[in-house]
mmCIF file of C-alpha atoms and ligand atoms in Angstrom:
data_model
loop_
_atom_site.group_PDB
_atom_site.id
_atom_site.type_symbol
_atom_site.label_atom_id
_atom_site.label_comp_id
_atom_site.label_asym_id
_atom_site.label_seq_id
_atom_site.Cartn_x
_atom_site.Cartn_y
_atom_site.Cartn_z
ATOM 1 C CA MET A 1 28.869 -36.808 -11.611
ATOM 2 C CA ALA A 2 25.506 -35.265 -11.823
ATOM 3 C CA ASP A 3 24.151 -34.493 -15.315
ATOM 4 C CA ASN A 4 22.800 -31.168 -13.918
ATOM 5 C CA GLU A 5 26.152 -29.732 -12.900
ATOM 6 C CA GLY A 6 25.980 -26.391 -13.186
ATOM 7 C CA ALA A 7 22.409 -25.977 -13.486
ATOM 8 C CA PRO A 8 20.364 -24.588 -10.603
ATOM 9 C CA PRO A 9 19.293 -27.190 -7.885
ATOM 10 C CA PRO A 10 16.245 -28.780 -8.915
ATOM 11 C CA THR A 11 13.979 -27.634 -6.436
ATOM 12 C CA THR A 12 14.656 -23.924 -7.839
ATOM 13 C CA THR A 13 11.382 -22.409 -9.617
ATOM 14 C CA GLN A 14 11.740 -20.564 -13.098
ATOM 15 C CA ASP A 15 11.100 -17.342 -11.156
ATOM 16 C CA GLU A 16 13.813 -17.903 -8.992
ATOM 17 C CA ARG A 17 16.044 -18.525 -11.696
ATOM 18 C CA ASP A 18 15.059 -15.374 -13.460
ATOM 19 C CA LEU A 19 15.940 -13.426 -10.171
ATOM 20 C CA LEU A 20 19.177 -15.016 -9.751
ATOM 21 C CA GLN A 21 20.871 -12.542 -11.969
ATOM 22 C CA TYR A 22 19.889 -9.654 -9.408
ATOM 23 C CA GLN A 23 20.442 -11.711 -6.351
ATOM 24 C CA SER A 24 23.199 -10.022 -4.961
ATOM 25 C CA ARG A 25 21.906 -6.829 -5.410
ATOM 26 C CA ILE A 26 18.521 -8.004 -3.918
ATOM 27 C CA ASP A 27 19.993 -9.318 -0.708
ATOM 28 C CA ARG A 28 21.651 -5.783 0.162
ATOM 29 C CA PRO A 29 20.386 -4.098 3.071
ATOM 30 C CA LEU A 30 17.436 -1.400 2.348
ATOM 31 C CA THR A 31 19.411 1.479 3.043
ATOM 32 C CA LEU A 32 21.974 0.672 0.268
ATOM 33 C CA LYS A 33 19.239 -0.057 -2.180
ATOM 34 C CA VAL A 34 17.154 2.945 -1.526
ATOM 35 C CA PRO A 35 19.457 5.720 -2.896
ATOM 36 C CA GLU A 36 19.603 3.696 -6.320
ATOM 37 C CA PHE A 37 15.401 4.321 -6.629
ATOM 38 C CA SER A 38 15.581 8.220 -6.451
ATOM 39 C CA ARG A 39 17.170 10.387 -8.940
ATOM 40 C CA ASP A 40 17.378 14.429 -8.443
ATOM 41 C CA GLU A 41 15.819 13.921 -4.836
ATOM 42 C CA ARG A 42 12.678 12.686 -6.181
ATOM 43 C CA LEU A 43 11.386 8.818 -6.498
ATOM 44 C CA ARG A 44 12.412 7.423 -9.541
ATOM 45 C CA HIS A 45 11.221 3.781 -9.176
ATOM 46 C CA VAL A 46 8.412 2.963 -6.229
ATOM 47 C CA ILE A 47 9.662 -0.622 -4.945
ATOM 48 C CA PHE A 48 8.983 -0.606 -1.087
ATOM 49 C CA SER A 49 7.046 1.546 1.258
ATOM 50 C CA ARG A 50 10.125 2.420 3.356
ATOM 51 C CA GLN A 51 10.985 4.790 0.486
ATOM 52 C CA PHE A 52 8.675 6.952 1.778
ATOM 53 C CA SER A 53 9.918 9.345 4.578
ATOM 54 C CA VAL A 54 7.110 10.878 6.755
ATOM 55 C CA ASP A 55 7.760 14.303 5.057
ATOM 56 C CA LEU A 56 7.415 12.758 1.805
ATOM 57 C CA LEU A 57 3.747 11.054 3.000
ATOM 58 C CA GLU A 58 2.895 14.521 4.071
ATOM 59 C CA ASP A 59 3.956 16.302 0.757
ATOM 60 C CA LEU A 60 1.986 13.376 -1.315
ATOM 61 C CA ALA A 61 -1.077 13.763 0.804
ATOM 62 C CA GLY A 62 -1.013 17.769 0.163
ATOM 63 C CA THR A 63 -1.048 17.144 -3.702
ATOM 64 C CA ALA A 64 -3.677 14.469 -3.438
ATOM 65 C CA ASP A 65 -5.989 16.913 -1.544
ATOM 66 C CA LYS A 66 -5.185 19.639 -4.189
ATOM 67 C CA ILE A 67 -5.804 17.190 -6.875
ATOM 68 C CA ARG A 68 -8.938 16.170 -5.500
ATOM 69 C CA GLN A 69 -10.224 19.803 -5.026
ATOM 70 C CA LEU A 70 -9.355 20.701 -8.402
ATOM 71 C CA SER A 71 -11.134 17.765 -9.769
ATOM 72 C CA LYS A 72 -14.261 19.267 -8.595
ATOM 73 C CA VAL A 73 -14.527 21.997 -11.117
ATOM 74 C CA ARG A 74 -14.072 21.685 -14.937
ATOM 75 C CA ALA A 75 -11.516 24.163 -15.165
ATOM 76 C CA GLY A 76 -9.418 22.072 -12.678
ATOM 77 C CA GLN A 77 -9.868 19.010 -14.356
ATOM 78 C CA ASP A 78 -8.683 20.767 -17.611
ATOM 79 C CA PHE A 79 -5.574 21.943 -15.868
ATOM 80 C CA LEU A 80 -4.803 18.569 -14.628
ATOM 81 C CA ILE A 81 -5.272 16.254 -17.650
ATOM 82 C CA GLY A 82 -3.126 18.646 -19.644
ATOM 83 C CA LEU A 83 -0.054 18.060 -17.332
ATOM 84 C CA LEU A 84 0.860 14.872 -18.876
ATOM 85 C CA SER A 85 -0.776 14.416 -21.906
ATOM 86 C CA HIS A 86 2.458 13.615 -23.571
ATOM 87 C CA LYS A 87 3.146 10.421 -21.407
ATOM 88 C CA ARG A 88 2.089 6.675 -21.827
ATOM 89 C CA THR A 89 2.030 3.869 -19.285
ATOM 90 C CA MET A 90 2.074 0.323 -19.391
ATOM 91 C CA LEU A 91 -0.204 -1.722 -16.403
ATOM 92 C CA TYR A 92 1.546 -4.910 -16.427
ATOM 93 C CA PHE A 93 -0.648 -6.795 -13.979
ATOM 94 C CA THR A 94 -0.299 -10.485 -14.114
ATOM 95 C CA GLN A 95 -1.947 -11.287 -10.915
ATOM 96 C CA PRO A 96 -5.770 -10.446 -10.277
ATOM 97 C CA SER A 97 -6.427 -6.574 -9.327
ATOM 98 C CA THR A 98 -9.794 -4.599 -9.466
ATOM 99 C CA ARG A 99 -9.179 -1.615 -7.191
ATOM 100 C CA THR A 100 -4.979 -1.080 -7.587
ATOM 101 C CA PHE A 101 -5.690 -1.525 -11.517
ATOM 102 C CA LEU A 102 -8.642 0.824 -11.955
ATOM 103 C CA SER A 103 -7.190 3.264 -9.322
ATOM 104 C CA PHE A 104 -3.872 3.460 -11.227
ATOM 105 C CA MET A 105 -5.942 3.633 -14.616
ATOM 106 C CA ALA A 106 -7.809 6.427 -13.502
ATOM 107 C CA ALA A 107 -5.196 8.615 -11.531
ATOM 108 C CA CYS A 108 -3.363 8.214 -15.008
ATOM 109 C CA GLN A 109 -6.561 9.868 -16.799
ATOM 110 C CA ILE A 110 -6.616 12.357 -14.187
ATOM 111 C CA LEU A 111 -3.590 13.865 -15.288
ATOM 112 C CA GLY A 112 -3.710 13.078 -19.206
ATOM 113 C CA ILE A 113 -1.558 10.035 -19.222
ATOM 114 C CA THR A 114 -2.684 7.264 -21.909
ATOM 115 C CA CYS A 115 -2.693 3.719 -20.393
ATOM 116 C CA ASN A 116 -2.481 0.333 -21.786
ATOM 117 C CA GLU A 117 -2.084 -3.226 -20.383
ATOM 118 C CA VAL A 118 -0.872 -6.366 -20.113
ATOM 119 C CA ARG A 119 -2.872 -8.676 -17.999
ATOM 120 C CA ASP A 120 -2.836 -11.941 -19.242
ATOM 121 C CA PRO A 121 0.748 -13.477 -19.886
ATOM 122 C CA SER A 122 -0.669 -15.799 -22.089
ATOM 123 C CA THR A 123 -1.555 -13.473 -24.661
ATOM 124 C CA SER A 124 1.930 -12.191 -24.671
ATOM 125 C CA SER A 125 5.048 -13.421 -26.035
ATOM 126 C CA GLU A 126 6.066 -14.784 -22.939
ATOM 127 C CA THR A 127 4.163 -18.181 -23.833
ATOM 128 C CA LYS A 128 7.094 -17.929 -26.833
ATOM 129 C CA GLY A 129 9.853 -18.416 -24.478
ATOM 130 C CA GLU A 130 10.385 -14.655 -23.990
ATOM 131 C CA THR A 131 11.554 -13.699 -20.464
ATOM 132 C CA ARG A 132 10.001 -11.396 -18.302
ATOM 133 C CA PHE A 133 12.845 -9.089 -18.323
ATOM 134 C CA ASP A 134 12.919 -8.900 -22.079
ATOM 135 C CA SER A 135 9.094 -8.149 -21.769
ATOM 136 C CA ILE A 136 9.784 -4.977 -19.551
ATOM 137 C CA ARG A 137 12.628 -3.886 -21.855
ATOM 138 C CA MET A 138 10.065 -3.793 -24.957
ATOM 139 C CA PHE A 139 7.512 -2.326 -22.720
ATOM 140 C CA SER A 140 10.326 0.645 -21.773
ATOM 141 C CA SER A 141 10.603 0.964 -25.447
ATOM 142 C CA TYR A 142 6.975 2.216 -26.049
ATOM 143 C CA PHE A 143 5.856 3.542 -22.460
ATOM 144 C CA ASP A 144 7.241 6.373 -20.061
ATOM 145 C CA LEU A 145 5.866 4.243 -17.213
ATOM 146 C CA ILE A 146 5.551 0.944 -16.077
ATOM 147 C CA ILE A 147 3.296 -0.050 -13.307
ATOM 148 C CA MET A 148 3.368 -3.845 -12.456
ATOM 149 C CA ARG A 149 1.751 -6.509 -10.318
ATOM 150 C CA SER A 150 3.349 -9.746 -10.222
ATOM 151 C CA PRO A 151 3.003 -13.309 -7.889
ATOM 152 C CA VAL A 152 6.896 -13.008 -7.790
ATOM 153 C CA ALA A 153 8.249 -11.573 -4.797
ATOM 154 C CA ARG A 154 11.270 -9.294 -5.977
ATOM 155 C CA LEU A 155 10.474 -8.935 -9.565
ATOM 156 C CA ALA A 156 9.802 -5.205 -9.675
ATOM 157 C CA GLU A 157 12.897 -4.702 -7.614
ATOM 158 C CA ALA A 158 14.818 -6.693 -10.109
ATOM 159 C CA CYS A 159 13.146 -4.722 -12.947
ATOM 160 C CA ALA A 160 14.242 -1.369 -11.466
ATOM 161 C CA TYR A 161 17.653 -2.800 -11.509
ATOM 162 C CA LEU A 162 17.458 -3.531 -15.120
ATOM 163 C CA MET A 163 15.976 -0.134 -15.848
ATOM 164 C CA ASN A 164 18.913 1.345 -13.954
ATOM 165 C CA ASP A 165 21.658 -1.007 -15.863
ATOM 166 C CA LEU A 166 20.112 0.242 -19.108
ATOM 167 C CA ALA A 167 20.263 4.041 -18.169
ATOM 168 C CA ALA A 168 24.034 3.647 -17.213
ATOM 169 C CA THR A 169 24.639 1.925 -20.398
ATOM 170 C CA GLY A 170 23.189 5.013 -22.464
ATOM 171 C CA ASN A 171 19.946 2.942 -23.212
ATOM 172 C CA ARG A 172 16.263 4.039 -22.637
ATOM 173 C CA SER A 173 14.847 3.464 -19.114
ATOM 174 C CA VAL A 174 11.549 4.605 -17.453
ATOM 175 C CA PRO A 175 10.279 4.416 -13.669
ATOM 176 C CA ILE A 176 8.965 1.229 -12.419
ATOM 177 C CA VAL A 177 6.062 1.249 -9.743
ATOM 178 C CA ASN A 178 5.490 -1.737 -7.788
ATOM 179 C CA ALA A 179 1.705 -2.456 -7.460
ATOM 180 C CA GLY A 180 2.126 -5.543 -5.537
ATOM 181 C CA SER A 181 4.732 -8.232 -5.521
ATOM 182 C CA GLY A 182 4.028 -11.733 -4.103
ATOM 183 C CA ALA A 183 3.763 -11.643 -0.588
ATOM 184 C CA ASP A 184 6.430 -9.135 -0.155
ATOM 185 C CA GLN A 185 5.519 -5.532 -0.905
ATOM 186 C CA HIS A 186 2.461 -3.550 -1.767
ATOM 187 C CA PRO A 187 3.941 0.212 -1.374
ATOM 188 C CA THR A 188 1.022 2.231 -3.030
ATOM 189 C CA GLN A 189 -1.430 0.429 -0.939
ATOM 190 C CA ALA A 190 0.277 1.640 2.382
ATOM 191 C CA LEU A 191 0.318 5.151 0.609
ATOM 192 C CA LEU A 192 -3.550 5.018 0.224
ATOM 193 C CA ASP A 193 -3.822 3.482 3.812
ATOM 194 C CA ILE A 194 -1.885 6.570 5.393
ATOM 195 C CA TYR A 195 -3.382 9.159 3.342
ATOM 196 C CA THR A 196 -6.923 7.678 4.585
ATOM 197 C CA LEU A 197 -5.374 7.916 8.189
ATOM 198 C CA GLN A 198 -3.989 11.196 7.853
ATOM 199 C CA ARG A 199 -7.410 12.476 6.550
ATOM 200 C CA THR A 200 -8.960 10.650 9.725
ATOM 201 C CA PHE A 201 -6.848 12.127 12.374
ATOM 202 C CA GLN A 202 -7.317 15.806 11.535
ATOM 203 C CA PHE A 203 -8.229 16.736 15.001
ATOM 204 C CA ALA A 204 -7.420 19.909 15.715
ATOM 205 C CA SER A 205 -6.503 20.410 19.513
ATOM 206 C CA PRO A 206 -7.763 23.743 21.102
ATOM 207 C CA LYS A 207 -4.280 24.652 20.357
ATOM 208 C CA ASP A 208 -4.220 23.984 16.681
ATOM 209 C CA SER A 209 -7.333 25.768 16.013
ATOM 210 C CA PRO A 210 -9.807 27.966 18.355
ATOM 211 C CA ILE A 211 -12.684 27.636 16.063
ATOM 212 C CA GLY A 212 -15.121 25.144 16.129
ATOM 213 C CA THR A 213 -14.498 21.821 14.203
ATOM 214 C CA ARG A 214 -16.550 18.469 13.881
ATOM 215 C CA PHE A 215 -14.233 17.170 16.200
ATOM 216 C CA ASP A 216 -14.808 18.946 19.284
ATOM 217 C CA GLU A 217 -16.918 16.519 20.610
ATOM 218 C CA ILE A 218 -14.413 13.726 20.076
ATOM 219 C CA ARG A 219 -11.712 16.290 21.680
ATOM 220 C CA ARG A 220 -14.196 17.064 24.500
ATOM 221 C CA GLN A 221 -14.381 12.927 25.136
ATOM 222 C CA PHE A 222 -10.706 12.188 24.378
ATOM 223 C CA PRO A 223 -8.415 15.263 25.288
ATOM 224 C CA GLN A 224 -5.350 13.165 25.009
ATOM 225 C CA LEU A 225 -5.880 13.149 21.494
ATOM 226 C CA THR A 226 -3.416 14.726 18.967
ATOM 227 C CA ARG A 227 -3.393 15.534 15.278
ATOM 228 C CA GLY A 228 -1.685 13.068 12.770
ATOM 229 C CA LEU A 229 -0.542 9.352 13.031
ATOM 230 C CA ALA A 230 2.064 9.688 15.670
ATOM 231 C CA HIS A 231 1.203 8.300 19.303
ATOM 232 C CA LYS A 232 -1.641 5.978 18.122
ATOM 233 C CA PHE A 233 -2.422 2.558 18.686
ATOM 234 C CA TYR A 234 -3.191 0.482 15.438
ATOM 235 C CA GLY A 235 -4.717 -2.613 15.202
ATOM 236 C CA PHE A 236 -4.118 -5.511 12.142
ATOM 237 C CA CYS A 237 -6.528 -8.396 12.239
ATOM 238 C CA GLY A 238 -6.621 -11.660 10.413
ATOM 239 C CA ASP A 239 -4.082 -13.323 8.135
ATOM 240 C CA ILE A 240 -0.809 -10.963 9.024
ATOM 241 C CA GLY A 241 1.493 -13.558 7.652
ATOM 242 C CA ARG A 242 0.610 -13.616 4.085
ATOM 243 C CA GLY A 243 -0.550 -9.842 3.431
ATOM 244 C CA ARG A 244 1.656 -7.579 1.728
ATOM 245 C CA THR A 245 -0.647 -4.672 2.586
ATOM 246 C CA VAL A 246 0.010 -5.421 6.388
ATOM 247 C CA ARG A 247 4.025 -5.243 5.949
ATOM 248 C CA SER A 248 4.069 -2.299 3.808
ATOM 249 C CA LEU A 249 1.514 -0.292 6.055
ATOM 250 C CA ALA A 250 3.288 -1.384 9.067
ATOM 251 C CA ASP A 251 6.813 -0.545 7.635
ATOM 252 C CA LEU A 252 5.429 3.183 7.358
ATOM 253 C CA LEU A 253 3.917 3.588 10.182
ATOM 254 C CA ALA A 254 7.091 2.516 12.120
ATOM 255 C CA GLY A 255 8.419 6.124 10.856
ATOM 256 C CA TYR A 256 5.898 7.733 13.078
ATOM 257 C CA GLU A 257 6.962 8.603 16.967
ATOM 258 C CA GLY A 258 5.183 6.337 19.472
ATOM 259 C CA VAL A 259 3.246 4.198 17.684
ATOM 260 C CA THR A 260 1.808 0.721 18.862
ATOM 261 C CA LEU A 261 1.062 -1.836 16.249
ATOM 262 C CA ALA A 262 -1.296 -4.771 17.530
ATOM 263 C CA PHE A 263 -1.260 -7.840 15.306
ATOM 264 C CA VAL A 264 -4.213 -9.912 16.175
ATOM 265 C CA ALA A 265 -3.756 -13.308 14.150
ATOM 266 C CA PRO A 266 -4.029 -17.439 14.670
ATOM 267 C CA ARG A 267 -0.948 -18.341 16.782
ATOM 268 C CA HIS A 268 0.190 -20.332 13.470
ATOM 269 C CA PRO A 269 3.503 -19.490 11.494
ATOM 270 C CA THR A 270 1.838 -18.880 8.251
ATOM 271 C CA LEU A 271 -0.644 -16.356 9.803
ATOM 272 C CA SER A 272 1.003 -14.676 12.682
ATOM 273 C CA LEU A 273 3.557 -11.738 12.100
ATOM 274 C CA GLY A 274 6.735 -12.527 10.444
ATOM 275 C CA ASP A 275 10.183 -12.576 12.103
ATOM 276 C CA ASP A 276 11.507 -10.217 9.704
ATOM 277 C CA LEU A 277 8.846 -7.472 10.227
ATOM 278 C CA ARG A 278 8.821 -8.065 13.835
ATOM 279 C CA GLN A 279 12.595 -7.285 14.058
ATOM 280 C CA ARG A 280 12.304 -4.296 11.651
ATOM 281 C CA LEU A 281 9.478 -2.718 13.688
ATOM 282 C CA LEU A 282 11.412 -3.372 17.031
ATOM 283 C CA THR A 283 14.577 -1.552 15.580
ATOM 284 C CA CYS A 284 12.384 1.224 14.659
ATOM 285 C CA GLY A 285 11.088 1.573 18.686
ATOM 286 C CA VAL A 286 7.685 0.406 17.817
ATOM 287 C CA ARG A 287 5.700 -1.208 20.954
ATOM 288 C CA ILE A 288 4.603 -4.618 19.176
ATOM 289 C CA ILE A 289 1.458 -6.714 20.883
ATOM 290 C CA GLU A 290 0.709 -9.910 19.454
ATOM 291 C CA ALA A 291 -2.739 -11.268 20.363
ATOM 292 C CA GLU A 292 -4.986 -14.120 19.256
ATOM 293 C CA SER A 293 -8.431 -12.195 19.527
ATOM 294 C CA LEU A 294 -9.645 -8.754 19.247
ATOM 295 C CA GLU A 295 -11.034 -9.208 22.812
ATOM 296 C CA GLU A 296 -7.667 -9.951 24.563
ATOM 297 C CA PRO A 297 -7.050 -7.811 27.385
ATOM 298 C CA ILE A 298 -4.118 -5.438 26.956
ATOM 299 C CA ASP A 299 -2.940 -3.566 30.463
ATOM 300 C CA GLY A 300 -6.522 -4.802 31.802
ATOM 301 C CA ARG A 301 -8.835 -3.700 29.093
ATOM 302 C CA PRO A 302 -9.934 -5.525 25.773
ATOM 303 C CA LEU A 303 -7.845 -4.468 22.746
ATOM 304 C CA ILE A 304 -10.809 -3.665 20.597
ATOM 305 C CA GLU A 305 -11.805 -0.667 23.026
ATOM 306 C CA GLN A 306 -8.183 0.662 22.608
ATOM 307 C CA LEU A 307 -7.728 0.775 19.208
ATOM 308 C CA ASP A 308 -7.128 4.311 17.291
ATOM 309 C CA ALA A 309 -7.523 2.614 13.738
ATOM 310 C CA LEU A 310 -8.450 -1.356 12.931
ATOM 311 C CA TYR A 311 -7.291 -2.954 9.658
ATOM 312 C CA MET A 312 -9.066 -5.792 8.871
ATOM 313 C CA THR A 313 -7.600 -8.410 6.550
ATOM 314 C CA ARG A 314 -8.942 -11.292 4.580
ATOM 315 C CA ILE A 315 -7.768 -14.936 5.240
ATOM 316 C CA GLN A 316 -5.670 -15.684 1.908
ATOM 317 C CA LYS A 317 -6.495 -19.115 1.352
ATOM 318 C CA GLU A 318 -5.884 -19.522 -2.205
ATOM 319 C CA HIS A 319 -2.081 -19.712 -0.735
ATOM 320 C CA ASN A 320 -2.905 -22.647 1.825
ATOM 321 C CA ASN A 321 -1.158 -25.468 1.211
ATOM 322 C CA PRO A 322 -2.220 -29.184 2.382
ATOM 323 C CA ALA A 323 -0.054 -28.964 5.687
ATOM 324 C CA ASP A 324 -1.904 -25.608 6.366
ATOM 325 C CA GLU A 325 -5.108 -26.949 5.404
ATOM 326 C CA ALA A 326 -4.815 -29.436 8.002
ATOM 327 C CA ALA A 327 -3.541 -27.398 10.953
ATOM 328 C CA PHE A 328 -6.105 -24.912 10.137
ATOM 329 C CA THR A 329 -8.953 -26.885 10.965
ATOM 330 C CA ALA A 330 -7.841 -26.657 14.720
ATOM 331 C CA ILE A 331 -8.073 -22.799 14.476
ATOM 332 C CA ASP A 332 -11.153 -20.718 15.349
ATOM 333 C CA PHE A 333 -11.617 -18.237 12.243
ATOM 334 C CA SER A 334 -14.685 -16.338 14.131
ATOM 335 C CA ARG A 335 -12.181 -14.593 15.977
ATOM 336 C CA TYR A 336 -11.168 -12.804 12.822
ATOM 337 C CA LYS A 337 -14.535 -11.397 12.189
ATOM 338 C CA LEU A 338 -15.957 -8.111 12.859
ATOM 339 C CA ASN A 339 -19.645 -7.857 14.055
ATOM 340 C CA ARG A 340 -21.925 -5.144 15.434
ATOM 341 C CA GLU A 341 -21.129 -5.732 19.062
ATOM 342 C CA LEU A 342 -17.503 -5.710 18.246
ATOM 343 C CA VAL A 343 -17.882 -2.637 16.408
ATOM 344 C CA SER A 344 -19.867 -0.665 19.240
ATOM 345 C CA ARG A 345 -17.144 -1.057 21.576
ATOM 346 C CA MET A 346 -14.710 0.575 19.600
ATOM 347 C CA LYS A 347 -13.624 4.247 20.003
ATOM 348 C CA CYS A 348 -16.124 6.686 18.225
ATOM 349 C CA TYR A 349 -13.667 8.220 15.737
ATOM 350 C CA ALA A 350 -11.542 5.001 15.220
ATOM 351 C CA PRO A 351 -11.809 3.929 11.342
ATOM 352 C CA ILE A 352 -12.217 0.436 10.168
ATOM 353 C CA LEU A 353 -9.975 -0.341 7.189
ATOM 354 C CA HIS A 354 -9.409 -2.971 4.951
ATOM 355 C CA PRO A 355 -7.242 -3.230 1.607
ATOM 356 C CA PHE A 356 -10.182 -4.924 0.086
ATOM 357 C CA PRO A 357 -11.326 -7.442 -1.515
ATOM 358 C CA ARG A 358 -13.232 -8.533 1.373
ATOM 359 C CA ASP A 359 -14.306 -12.278 1.350
ATOM 360 C CA GLN A 360 -17.968 -12.698 1.138
ATOM 361 C CA HIS A 361 -17.789 -16.420 2.486
ATOM 362 C CA PHE A 362 -15.315 -15.774 5.287
ATOM 363 C CA GLY A 363 -17.311 -12.339 6.346
ATOM 364 C CA GLU A 364 -14.545 -10.688 8.040
ATOM 365 C CA ILE A 365 -16.460 -7.482 7.513
ATOM 366 C CA PRO A 366 -20.417 -8.463 6.917
ATOM 367 C CA PRO A 367 -22.247 -5.740 5.100
ATOM 368 C CA GLU A 368 -24.130 -4.616 7.998
ATOM 369 C CA ILE A 369 -21.041 -2.676 9.273
ATOM 370 C CA ASP A 370 -20.951 -0.776 6.063
ATOM 371 C CA ALA A 371 -23.536 2.092 7.479
ATOM 372 C CA ASP A 372 -21.196 2.618 10.485
ATOM 373 C CA PRO A 373 -19.300 6.080 10.139
ATOM 374 C CA ARG A 374 -16.083 3.834 11.345
ATOM 375 C CA ALA A 375 -16.463 1.747 8.164
ATOM 376 C CA MET A 376 -13.430 3.861 6.080
ATOM 377 C CA TYR A 377 -12.829 0.998 3.361
ATOM 378 C CA PHE A 378 -14.865 2.395 0.379
ATOM 379 C CA ARG A 379 -13.374 6.053 0.880
ATOM 380 C CA GLN A 380 -10.207 4.411 1.379
ATOM 381 C CA ALA A 381 -10.531 2.930 -2.243
ATOM 382 C CA ARG A 382 -11.395 5.962 -3.659
ATOM 383 C CA ASN A 383 -8.331 7.850 -1.707
ATOM 384 C CA GLY A 384 -6.234 5.270 -3.761
ATOM 385 C CA MET A 385 -7.198 6.987 -7.215
ATOM 386 C CA TRP A 386 -6.214 10.724 -5.566
ATOM 387 C CA ILE A 387 -2.769 9.434 -3.813
ATOM 388 C CA ARG A 388 -1.813 7.375 -6.763
ATOM 389 C CA ALA A 389 -2.329 10.565 -9.008
ATOM 390 C CA ALA A 390 -0.381 12.312 -6.598
ATOM 391 C CA LEU A 391 2.360 9.990 -6.561
ATOM 392 C CA LEU A 392 2.168 9.976 -10.451
ATOM 393 C CA ALA A 393 2.364 13.773 -10.156
ATOM 394 C CA HIS A 394 5.770 13.661 -7.831
ATOM 395 C CA ILE A 395 7.373 11.000 -10.209
ATOM 396 C CA PHE A 396 7.045 13.182 -13.593
ATOM 397 C CA ASN A 397 7.752 16.281 -11.352
ATOM 398 C CA VAL A 398 4.650 18.152 -11.950
ATOM 399 C CA ASP A 399 3.692 18.548 -8.316
ATOM 400 C CA HIS A 400 4.914 21.991 -8.032
ATOM 401 C CA GLN A 401 2.967 22.928 -10.819
ATOM 402 C CA ILE A 402 -0.147 21.708 -9.311
ATOM 403 C CA SER A 403 0.511 23.795 -6.318
ATOM 404 C CA ARG A 404 1.239 26.854 -8.027
ATOM 405 C CA TYR A 405 -1.859 26.647 -10.098
ATOM 406 C CA PHE A 406 -3.959 25.605 -6.933
ATOM 407 C CA HIS A 407 -2.720 28.726 -4.787
ATOM 408 C CA GLU A 408 -3.158 31.265 -7.765
ATOM 409 C CA ARG A 409 -6.591 29.989 -8.956
ATOM 410 C CA PHE A 410 -8.413 28.763 -5.910
ATOM 411 C CA GLU A 411 -6.761 30.385 -2.920
ATOM 412 C CA GLY A 412 -5.659 33.737 -4.399
HETATM 413 C C1 LIG B 501 -4.956 -6.746 -1.662
HETATM 414 C C2 LIG B 501 -3.532 -7.299 -2.611
HETATM 415 O O1 LIG B 501 -3.689 -7.823 -3.621
HETATM 416 O O2 LIG B 501 -2.413 -7.449 -1.828
HETATM 417 N N1 LIG B 501 -5.535 -6.246 -2.307
HETATM 418 C C3 LIG B 501 -5.336 -4.700 -2.945
HETATM 419 O O3 LIG B 501 -4.408 -4.381 -3.557
HETATM 420 N N2 LIG B 501 -6.069 -3.824 -2.389
HETATM 421 C C4 LIG B 501 -5.170 -7.489 -0.954
HETATM 422 C C5 LIG B 501 -5.712 -8.857 -0.955
HETATM 423 O O4 LIG B 501 -5.579 -9.702 -1.744
HETATM 424 O O5 LIG B 501 -6.006 -9.452 -0.051
#
C-alpha cells in the first residue's frame, strides 16, 4: 500500500486541504447558503454578490447618498463618526490592494470604527504553522468585524462557516466581509459598480419629473431611455474569464429586468466567459452576447455604438501559466483597448467603468480618455467609500439612525 494512504492526493495544495473541512457546505447550491449569511433580516456575512437583492441595492444606495450628503458638513460628520465609535475592525488583506483596502478604511473612519490591519502573513504567526482559521478566530477575539481579501477562492466563505459554528456553540463570532476571494468573487466591488450605474442612470422621464433636468437633452435624443438599471445593454471587455469583479457585477445585473450583457474577450478558455457564469445568467433570463471585438456587428450595428455602459478590465497576466503564454502570442490584444475614436462612437451618456488598477503598459484605457465626461472610473472608486460605509451601517444596524437624522436635520 502507498505510504500516503489516507492523506490527500499529492496534487492537493495546502489551500485546498485547509478548505476540505468545509467542502460539503461550500458545494451546496447558493440558495441553501444565503440564509446562513443573514441574521434578523440583515446581512451578517457578505460573501457573494448574489446575497444582494435589487431592493437591498436600492436601500444601500439611499444610505450611501445620505452619508455622502452628511459628510459635507461638520455636524453631519460628527454625527456619523459617533455612530460606531465602539467598534473595531480587522482588515486582513493577504493579496495586493489599494482601493478596496483604503476605501474600506476610509468608510470605517467615516463611521468612527477603529481599523487595524494584517497585510503580510509573513509578519503573523502563520509562519509558525498557525492555520488561517486559527488566525481568523484570533481576530474575532479582538475585533467586531473582519474584512478579508485572499488569493484563495472560497476562504471567506469558509471563514463565515467557522464564525457560524462558533456562534452555534456559544462562542464569540463576528461578521466576515469578503473583499476579494481568488478568481471567485468580489461582492463589494460589484456594490460600488452598481451604485455608480444607479447614480448615472437617474434620467427622469417626462412622466417622472416635469421639471427640467440636466438629462433633458439626452431624453430628447434617446426617448426610450428609462431611469435605473433595468432594460439596458451592458458591455464587459478584456479579461472576462479571470476577472472576479466581472463575475460579481454580472451576477448583480442579472437581477434587473430585461438586461443584455455583452462579453468582449479573446476566444480562449482562460480569457472568455466561463460556463458556470454563462449558465447562471441564462437561468436568470439574461440576453448574452459573446464577441471578440467591440466593433463586432450585433443586429447590424457595431456593439460599441449600442452600449448603455462599458466595463473595461485589465488582462490579469500575473495568473498566466506557460501554456497560456504560448497561446496568447497568437491573440490580437489591441482589440481590448479603448481609444478616442472608439469612445467617440459610444452613446453620449454611456459611462466607462473600470474596477482599477488599469495597466499602464497594456493600456486598456489610455489616459487621454480621462477627460471625457463618460470616464467614470475615478468617481467609481470614490463611490466605493460611500457604498462601503453604507454596507457597514447596514451590518451594524445603524442605517435607520442615519435616515432619521438625515430627514430630521437636513430635510425637515
Ligand atoms: C480588482 C481586484 O482586485 O479584483 N481590483 C479592485 O479590487 N478594484 C481588479 C484587478 O485586480 O484587476
